[in-house]
Coordinates of C-alpha atoms in Angstrom, one line a residue:
M17 CA -186.9 16.6 -204.9
G18 CA -189.3 19.2 -203.5
Q19 CA -188.1 22.2 -201.5
E20 CA -190.1 21.2 -198.8
N21 CA -188.4 17.7 -199.0
G22 CA -184.8 19.3 -199.4
Q23 CA -185.6 21.3 -196.3
A24 CA -186.5 18.8 -194.1
G25 CA -183.9 16.3 -194.9
F26 CA -181.7 19.4 -194.4
H27 CA -183.0 19.9 -190.7
R28 CA -183.1 16.1 -189.7
G29 CA -179.5 16.6 -190.5
V30 CA -178.8 19.3 -188.6
M31 CA -181.1 18.0 -185.2
S32 CA -178.2 14.7 -185.8
L33 CA -176.1 16.9 -185.3
V34 CA -177.4 19.0 -182.9
V35 CA -178.8 15.8 -180.7
L36 CA -175.9 13.8 -180.5
A37 CA -173.7 17.2 -179.4
L38 CA -176.1 18.0 -176.8
L39 CA -176.3 14.1 -175.7
K40 CA -172.2 14.4 -175.0
R41 CA -172.7 17.1 -172.5
E42 CA -175.7 14.6 -170.4
D43 CA -178.7 12.2 -171.1
M44 CA -181.6 13.8 -171.7
Y45 CA -185.0 13.4 -172.7
G46 CA -187.4 14.7 -175.8
Y47 CA -188.5 17.9 -174.8
Q48 CA -185.3 18.5 -172.4
L49 CA -183.1 18.2 -175.9
V50 CA -186.2 20.6 -177.5
Q51 CA -185.9 23.0 -175.2
E52 CA -182.3 22.7 -174.4
T53 CA -181.9 23.5 -178.3
E54 CA -182.9 26.6 -178.5
R55 CA -181.9 27.8 -175.3
L56 CA -178.1 26.9 -176.5
S57 CA -178.6 28.5 -179.8
G58 CA -180.1 31.9 -178.4
G59 CA -183.7 30.9 -180.1
R60 CA -182.0 30.3 -183.7
L61 CA -182.8 27.0 -183.6
T62 CA -186.3 25.5 -183.0
T63 CA -187.7 22.3 -183.6
Q64 CA -190.8 20.5 -182.3
E65 CA -191.0 17.8 -180.3
G66 CA -193.0 15.8 -183.4
S67 CA -190.4 16.5 -185.9
L68 CA -187.5 15.4 -183.1
Y69 CA -188.2 12.1 -182.2
P70 CA -187.9 10.9 -186.0
V71 CA -184.4 11.9 -185.7
L72 CA -184.0 10.2 -182.4
Y73 CA -185.8 6.7 -183.6
K74 CA -183.4 7.1 -186.2
L75 CA -179.6 7.8 -184.0
V76 CA -181.3 4.6 -182.2
D77 CA -181.7 2.5 -185.0
Q78 CA -178.3 3.3 -186.5
G79 CA -176.8 2.1 -182.7
L80 CA -175.9 5.4 -182.1
I81 CA -177.2 6.2 -178.9
S82 CA -179.6 4.1 -177.2
D83 CA -182.8 4.9 -175.2
R84 CA -184.0 4.3 -170.9
K85 CA -187.2 4.5 -169.7
V86 CA -187.5 6.2 -166.0
P87 CA -190.4 6.1 -163.5
V88 CA -191.7 9.4 -163.6
G89 CA -194.7 9.6 -160.7
K90 CA -197.4 6.4 -160.7
R91 CA -198.1 6.8 -164.2
M92 CA -195.9 8.7 -166.7
T93 CA -192.4 7.3 -168.0
R94 CA -189.8 9.1 -169.5
V95 CA -187.3 8.1 -172.1
Y96 CA -183.9 9.4 -171.7
Y97 CA -181.5 9.0 -174.8
H98 CA -178.1 8.5 -173.8
L99 CA -175.0 9.3 -176.6
E100 CA -173.1 5.6 -177.3
P101 CA -169.2 5.1 -178.1
A102 CA -170.7 4.6 -181.7
G103 CA -172.5 8.1 -181.7
E104 CA -169.9 10.3 -180.3
Q105 CA -167.5 8.6 -182.9
R106 CA -170.6 9.7 -185.6
L107 CA -170.1 13.3 -183.5
G108 CA -167.0 14.2 -184.5
E109 CA -167.4 12.7 -188.6
L110 CA -170.4 14.8 -188.4
I111 CA -168.5 18.5 -187.7
R112 CA -165.9 17.6 -189.9
E113 CA -168.4 18.4 -192.2
Y114 CA -170.0 20.4 -191.4
E115 CA -167.3 22.8 -190.8
V116 CA -166.0 21.8 -194.6
I117 CA -169.7 22.8 -195.9
S118 CA -170.0 25.5 -193.9
Q119 CA -166.7 26.8 -194.8
G120 CA -167.7 25.9 -198.3
V121 CA -170.8 28.0 -198.4
F122 CA -169.9 30.9 -196.8
Q123 CA -167.1 31.4 -199.2
I124 CA -169.9 31.2 -202.3
I125 CA -172.2 33.8 -200.5
K126 CA -169.4 36.1 -199.5
G127 CA -168.0 35.8 -203.4
D128 CA -164.6 34.7 -201.7
G129 CA -164.0 31.5 -203.5
Q130 CA -161.0 31.1 -206.5
H131 CA -162.6 30.3 -210.3
G132 CA -162.2 26.4 -210.0
E133 CA -158.9 26.7 -207.7
A134 CA -159.8 24.3 -204.5
Q135 CA -158.0 25.7 -201.1

């Protein structure tokens, strides 16, 4: 797996977690998710709409979120995404996984890990 593919996979995983967390607050449409991600992360986490939609489609396919088309004006529709109960459950799992992985990574980076001992 190339470096770009690894980074893309990591980014999609993080974005799945972020999207589920944002949708727990309220239903949102794609561009709103992009804006809120950047705003709430203080600009540390940014994404393009084009990168976000594959994540949204996958979450819909997995039954974790649903989508609803809402007319906006005469010719435009906006797709709002909604967190489903399965998505809320998966969000909890992802948060726990992310916390464990982050703690492990920071232990390695800071050199706090005990040689070969489980914590």
